[in-house]
Amino acid sequence: MAESSMGNGQSGGIQSLDAALRLLLVMAGRSGPASLSELARDCEMQPSKVHRYLASFHRAGLVEQAGRSGKYDLGPAAVSLGLSAIARLDFVNRTSDLLPELREETGLTVLLSVWGNAGATVIRWERAESPTVTSMGLGTTLPLLSSATGRAFLAWGPQAPLKPTIESELRRLRRNKALVPDMTPTLRGVGEVAARIRDLGYASVEGKFIPGLVAMAAPILDWQSEAQAVVTLIGTDPAVLNPQSTEVTKLIAFCKALSFANEPG
């Protein structure tokens, strides 16, 4: 039982394996190769112990050693593991299953959207106990530049698919600037809005956009820090849009927990 971590009050596990996995995670968190002494320092282990783990990892293909520098980096087997994990991630279904919890925690209506052929499309809707009066529902396509959901895709979505929609909506908004009271309807204005949203960590629109309603939205990010989906909260009280509000805090934490990347916020 010397190798078991049960003696430390944990329910199970092997201490030596825990230490080895910690070493791999430290390597994964670095931006490039590292020396034995650097890894030992970061893992708070003796260099001799780290060296033994590295030797085993090297035999398994999880670690490779650079030429003259002798530094260690993740190997092809580690890359294969990472790609397999990525392939198994299902951002949409994982998020969808947890939407009722977010609705209960915030008391607000929650919707989940993905970017489809027609734009930001609602695919799941969890209504609050006090439902909001709106014509939105499943399958609704939301505007990119004048909705919280669309703006979250604007800030974090893959940019190439957004270009035709941006150009189309800008033409419409130039004819009616009142639809976007906080934005100059130009490409520069679009860029400024996207940057502001990324700095805040969420997008929001108030009653000037949707009479009587307010909305906030944050992304579920993949390994490229791009939005695979967007979660939106809808209510009637403008106070919930405050960056320090409980609702904003819970929305951002919810989306971060389900994202592969650690952005936004």
PDB file of C-alpha atoms in Angstrom, residues 7 16 22 31-32 86 93 95 97 116 118 126 167 193 196 223-224 227 230 236 238 260:
ATOM      1  CA  GLY A   7      -3.306   7.036   3.281  1.00  0.00           C
ATOM      2  CA  SER A  16       3.596   7.697  -8.294  1.00  0.00           C
ATOM      3  CA  ARG A  22       1.302  16.028 -12.981  1.00  0.00           C
ATOM      4  CA  SER A  31       4.852  26.913 -24.583  1.00  0.00           C
ATOM      5  CA  GLY A  32       7.824  24.784 -25.678  1.00  0.00           C
ATOM      6  CA  ILE A  86     -10.652  16.670 -29.113  1.00  0.00           C
ATOM      7  CA  ASN A  93     -24.853  18.271 -26.258  1.00  0.00           C
ATOM      8  CA  THR A  95     -23.975  22.329 -22.838  1.00  0.00           C
ATOM      9  CA  ASP A  97     -27.854  18.979 -20.924  1.00  0.00           C
ATOM     10  CA  GLY A 116     -25.762  27.583 -39.117  1.00  0.00           C
ATOM     11  CA  ALA A 118     -28.438  31.196 -42.107  1.00  0.00           C
ATOM     12  CA  GLU A 126     -35.250  26.754 -21.490  1.00  0.00           C
ATOM     13  CA  GLU A 167     -21.528  42.912 -45.128  1.00  0.00           C
ATOM     14  CA  VAL A 193     -17.697  46.303 -30.859  1.00  0.00           C
ATOM     15  CA  ARG A 196     -15.125  45.559 -26.501  1.00  0.00           C
ATOM     16  CA  TRP A 223      -9.373  24.334 -28.669  1.00  0.00           C
ATOM     17  CA  GLN A 224      -8.831  27.212 -31.105  1.00  0.00           C
ATOM     18  CA  ALA A 227     -17.183  29.656 -30.453  1.00  0.00           C
ATOM     19  CA  VAL A 230     -23.312  30.497 -27.600  1.00  0.00           C
ATOM     20  CA  THR A 236     -36.433  42.136 -18.313  1.00  0.00           C
ATOM     21  CA  PRO A 238     -31.452  45.968 -17.088  1.00  0.00           C
ATOM     22  CA  PHE A 260     -11.890  23.745 -24.068  1.00  0.00           C
TER      23      PHE A 260
END
